[in-house]
Amino acid sequence: MQDSNLIQFYEFIYDRQKIWHDRFVVGKKAPWTTDSVLSMFKFCNVYRELDSGTTAISKYLIKTDLSPEDKLLNIIAYRIFNKRDTFERLFDGLLNTKTFNVKKLEKKLDGVDGPIFSDAYLISSHPFDTKHRPKDKHVQVLFMLNALIPKLPQILIELRNGDGADGLCIIEKYVAMAGPFLSGQILLDCTYSKNSKGKPDIAPYTSNDFLIVGPGAHWGLEILFGKKLSKTEANEKCRFLHASQKEYFALLKKQHGKYWFDVKWANPDYCGGDYVSLHDIQGCLCEFRKYTRLQSGAKAKKRYFKIS
């Protein structure tokens, strides 16, 4: 493996972050890049917390009048539907553990003309309750959420007493429709939740404390390292990239004049500090895989990014 391979990955991170920085910090008008792929297609942000889907749920996680139980219920529901419109239009932004009503919500969702789930990732198609509309996913999700409500206090106890690796197992154990990847997404949102004193009120750890290498990121690692990788090897390579940032961003500046500290997210509360957190490295690998495929002429599954 050559250093140039890794520098290409860190250059992608820099270039993607520079677009966000020039647009939202500097306030430049489009175009924000001369890279034809980055200018034509939509990519997730380097920092997960800056993506629109995360900012949509995060605004509720800083509301200190909400109980941790209500926050956890909404995190789980939000990530399963994974569609802002479902929450903001159909659930009025929030679900409540005390007023949750399956029949009323079922009627609301039945009346929707159009998708109520995102197609970003799959959830289990196995029905939670085979007695009532087993083939209707939205109904089965409502049943699952309703059954989860009395278990939320116990889930919180277990999450608070464990570490990041424990947290993944806890979410997957209790949330029937969440596999490993979706459990990781739910747990990441849990790490953002704070009480009125700014202290974690669901999960007392950060996205540096656990790792799920999703399929896209695994593919990105294989492109980057030029060989097939087992799950264990992919995990190790992802952690290596996370630990190597200081070295390779310094090389990027030396060889290409691109200085990471000019564009990084200036958030003192970010768990990654001056560099990118372990999970955000994983996310960048997924986007890097997409970027390299588009460079080679592959078709994009996501919509074109149109400059307004």
XYZ file of C-alpha atoms in Angstrom:
308
model
C 0.000 0.000 0.000
C 1.323 3.451 -0.935
C 0.861 6.614 1.110
C -0.748 8.134 -1.995
C -3.697 5.752 -1.628
C -4.454 7.039 1.851
C -3.785 10.648 0.951
C -6.476 10.294 -1.728
C -8.954 9.336 1.005
C -7.976 12.217 3.278
C -8.073 14.590 0.315
C -11.656 13.491 -0.329
C -12.487 14.260 3.322
C -10.843 17.681 3.017
C -12.557 18.546 -0.274
C -15.997 17.492 0.989
C -15.570 19.423 4.238
C -14.312 22.502 2.377
C -17.604 22.627 0.468
C -19.529 22.755 3.752
C -17.098 25.274 5.244
C -17.194 27.639 2.255
C -20.959 27.413 2.031
C -22.000 27.692 5.673
C -19.048 29.311 7.479
C -17.531 31.610 4.850
C -20.886 32.214 3.152
C -19.619 31.825 -0.398
C -22.043 31.473 -3.258
C -22.005 28.413 -5.505
C -20.052 26.813 -7.033
C -18.113 25.654 -3.971
C -15.808 23.233 -5.777
C -14.249 22.577 -9.161
C -14.446 18.803 -8.614
C -16.970 17.587 -11.192
C -18.214 14.662 -9.064
C -18.551 16.634 -5.836
C -20.289 19.474 -7.668
C -22.773 17.248 -9.486
C -23.791 14.686 -6.871
C -24.997 14.867 -3.300
C -22.746 13.454 -0.575
C -23.243 13.151 3.153
C -21.238 15.547 5.288
C -17.914 14.548 6.807
C -19.475 15.122 10.220
C -22.660 13.106 10.793
C -23.945 15.771 13.177
C -24.095 18.272 10.284
C -26.316 16.104 8.074
C -29.903 17.264 7.784
C -31.334 13.992 9.118
C -29.236 14.210 12.281
C -29.905 17.904 12.838
C -33.631 17.174 12.555
C -33.619 14.728 15.467
C -30.872 16.517 17.423
C -33.031 19.584 18.029
C -35.242 17.410 20.230
C -32.313 15.878 22.091
C -31.343 19.220 23.599
C -34.881 19.906 24.863
C -34.429 19.499 28.590
C -38.157 19.315 29.265
C -38.263 15.927 27.570
C -37.672 12.828 29.648
C -34.855 10.486 28.581
C -37.574 7.872 27.919
C -39.321 10.167 25.440
C -36.029 11.045 23.801
C -35.097 7.390 23.401
C -38.507 6.499 21.962
C -38.197 9.258 19.373
C -34.634 8.345 18.449
C -35.648 4.738 17.777
C -38.759 5.686 15.835
C -36.963 8.377 13.865
C -34.166 6.107 12.711
C -36.534 3.298 11.759
C -38.683 5.545 9.575
C -35.576 7.652 8.741
C -37.731 10.276 7.087
C -38.045 13.788 8.464
C -41.433 14.376 6.878
C -42.912 11.429 8.778
C -41.977 13.049 12.068
C -42.518 16.702 11.295
C -45.808 16.317 9.443
C -47.354 13.120 10.810
C -46.010 12.950 14.348
C -45.856 16.724 14.890
C -42.183 16.336 15.620
C -42.494 14.087 18.653
C -43.956 10.894 20.001
C -44.885 10.710 23.685
C -44.586 7.632 25.865
C -47.719 8.589 27.811
C -49.988 9.384 24.857
C -48.696 6.883 22.282
C -51.765 5.438 20.561
C -51.296 2.730 17.950
C -54.765 3.062 16.403
C -54.548 6.838 15.967
C -51.063 6.654 14.501
C -52.053 3.749 12.261
C -54.910 5.830 10.852
C -52.586 8.775 10.262
C -49.994 6.702 8.455
C -52.647 4.877 6.415
C -53.730 8.217 4.988
C -50.324 9.146 3.632
C -50.027 9.474 -0.121
C -46.398 8.603 -0.720
C -43.513 6.959 1.126
C -43.285 7.151 4.914
C -39.982 5.274 5.144
C -36.624 6.284 3.728
C -34.921 3.782 1.444
C -31.463 4.622 2.830
C -31.233 1.251 4.568
C -33.335 -1.817 5.214
C -35.109 -2.804 8.415
C -36.370 -6.238 9.327
C -39.409 -7.351 7.331
C -40.325 -9.968 9.914
C -43.712 -8.969 11.425
C -43.735 -8.016 15.084
C -47.382 -9.052 15.497
C -48.672 -11.587 12.982
C -52.297 -11.140 14.105
C -52.890 -7.706 12.582
C -51.726 -6.538 9.137
C -48.447 -8.487 9.221
C -47.414 -7.295 5.744
C -47.808 -3.585 6.531
C -44.428 -2.438 7.798
C -45.621 0.825 9.319
C -48.222 -0.974 11.410
C -45.668 -3.493 12.631
C -43.286 -0.671 13.602
C -46.049 0.923 15.665
C -46.679 -2.362 17.471
C -42.982 -2.727 18.128
C -42.665 0.810 19.505
C -45.714 0.358 21.712
C -44.279 -2.843 23.201
C -40.957 -1.075 23.738
C -42.354 1.789 25.842
C -42.570 -0.089 29.191
C -39.028 -1.391 28.624
C -37.468 2.048 28.101
C -36.491 2.611 31.778
C -34.627 -0.711 31.814
C -32.934 0.061 28.491
C -31.737 3.369 29.921
C -30.313 1.654 33.002
C -28.399 -0.808 30.854
C -27.128 1.864 28.454
C -25.890 4.045 31.311
C -24.113 1.184 33.039
C -22.324 -0.120 29.963
C -19.839 1.087 27.386
C -20.171 1.656 23.658
C -19.824 -2.013 22.714
C -22.424 -2.929 25.327
C -24.703 -0.233 23.942
C -24.782 -1.794 20.489
C -25.794 -5.150 21.952
C -28.437 -3.530 24.172
C -30.124 -1.678 21.298
C -30.063 -4.752 19.076
C -31.471 -6.888 21.906
C -34.444 -4.661 22.653
C -35.269 -3.077 19.276
C -36.720 -5.973 17.337
C -36.418 -4.432 13.868
C -32.852 -3.136 14.216
C -29.855 -5.125 13.048
C -26.236 -4.187 13.815
C -26.000 -1.193 11.463
C -29.302 0.413 12.463
C -28.518 -0.246 16.135
C -25.344 1.745 15.619
C -27.276 4.650 14.090
C -29.682 4.679 17.030
C -26.847 4.539 19.549
C -25.036 7.409 17.823
C -28.096 9.622 18.306
C -28.237 8.533 21.944
C -24.702 9.866 22.487
C -25.830 13.375 21.441
C -28.555 13.630 24.090
C -27.826 15.934 27.041
C -29.662 17.051 30.176
C -30.101 20.621 31.439
C -26.538 20.583 32.814
C -25.080 19.534 29.482
C -24.362 16.003 30.681
C -25.251 12.821 28.744
C -28.677 11.562 29.828
C -28.940 8.389 27.736
C -25.500 7.036 26.815
C -22.364 8.241 28.678
C -19.958 7.646 25.803
C -19.234 8.921 22.297
C -18.963 7.683 18.748
C -15.261 7.055 19.366
C -16.195 4.242 21.755
C -17.865 1.821 19.346
C -17.753 0.930 15.673
C -19.982 -0.743 13.120
C -18.398 -0.856 9.671
C -21.366 -0.735 7.301
C -21.394 -2.420 3.875
C -20.529 0.786 2.011
C -17.621 1.551 4.320
C -16.362 -2.036 4.036
C -16.400 -1.658 0.263
C -14.578 1.677 0.588
C -11.857 0.030 2.656
C -11.393 -2.680 0.043
C -10.996 -0.019 -2.651
C -8.535 1.887 -0.505
C -6.409 -1.092 0.520
C -6.777 -2.985 -2.749
C -7.907 -6.334 -1.380
C -10.812 -8.235 0.148
C -11.128 -7.776 3.890
C -12.801 -9.839 6.572
C -15.047 -8.069 9.095
C -12.235 -8.142 11.630
C -9.746 -6.737 9.123
C -12.172 -4.007 8.053
C -12.650 -3.004 11.682
C -8.872 -2.858 12.202
C -8.292 -0.832 9.015
C -10.990 1.662 9.961
C -9.398 2.146 13.372
C -6.006 2.546 11.683
C -7.362 5.339 9.471
C -8.854 7.056 12.511
C -5.534 6.890 14.369
C -3.486 8.048 11.351
C -5.256 11.319 10.618
C -2.673 13.698 12.051
C 0.083 12.118 9.972
C -1.814 11.988 6.695
C -3.458 15.388 6.934
C 0.063 16.773 7.461
C 1.188 14.956 4.300
C -1.842 16.318 2.454
C -0.823 19.860 3.353
C 2.813 19.228 2.396
C 2.025 17.597 -0.958
C -1.124 19.439 -2.057
C -1.293 22.562 0.075
C -4.616 21.572 1.615
C -4.615 22.441 5.304
C -7.221 20.541 7.324
C -7.328 23.143 10.097
C -8.597 25.726 7.595
C -11.825 23.812 7.042
C -12.472 21.550 10.041
C -15.684 21.959 12.042
C -14.942 24.391 14.862
C -17.107 22.779 17.538
C -15.367 22.433 20.917
C -17.913 19.820 22.016
C -17.259 17.500 19.067
C -15.972 14.166 20.337
C -13.376 13.885 17.572
C -11.533 16.985 18.711
C -9.447 18.528 15.932
C -9.877 15.517 13.671
C -12.704 13.169 12.604
C -14.337 10.731 15.027
C -14.123 6.983 14.557
C -17.698 6.704 13.313
C -17.319 9.688 11.000
C -14.283 8.015 9.430
C -16.563 5.029 8.807
C -19.137 7.323 7.194
C -16.501 8.991 5.036
C -15.400 5.579 3.774
C -18.914 4.901 2.537
C -19.008 8.240 0.716
C -15.478 7.683 -0.622
C -16.663 4.400 -2.142
C -19.479 6.268 -3.875
C -17.091 8.995 -5.017
C -14.642 6.563 -6.624
C -17.450 4.696 -8.368
C -18.830 7.931 -9.820
C -15.358 8.933 -10.951
C -15.174 5.701 -12.911
C -18.518 6.352 -14.608
C -20.873 4.318 -12.415
C -24.439 5.483 -11.954
C -25.475 7.098 -8.690
C -28.295 5.717 -6.612
C -28.901 9.103 -5.007
C -30.279 12.198 -6.651
C -28.140 14.765 -8.351
C -27.091 17.698 -6.216
C -28.587 20.788 -7.828
C -27.239 24.203 -6.948
C -30.062 26.583 -6.146
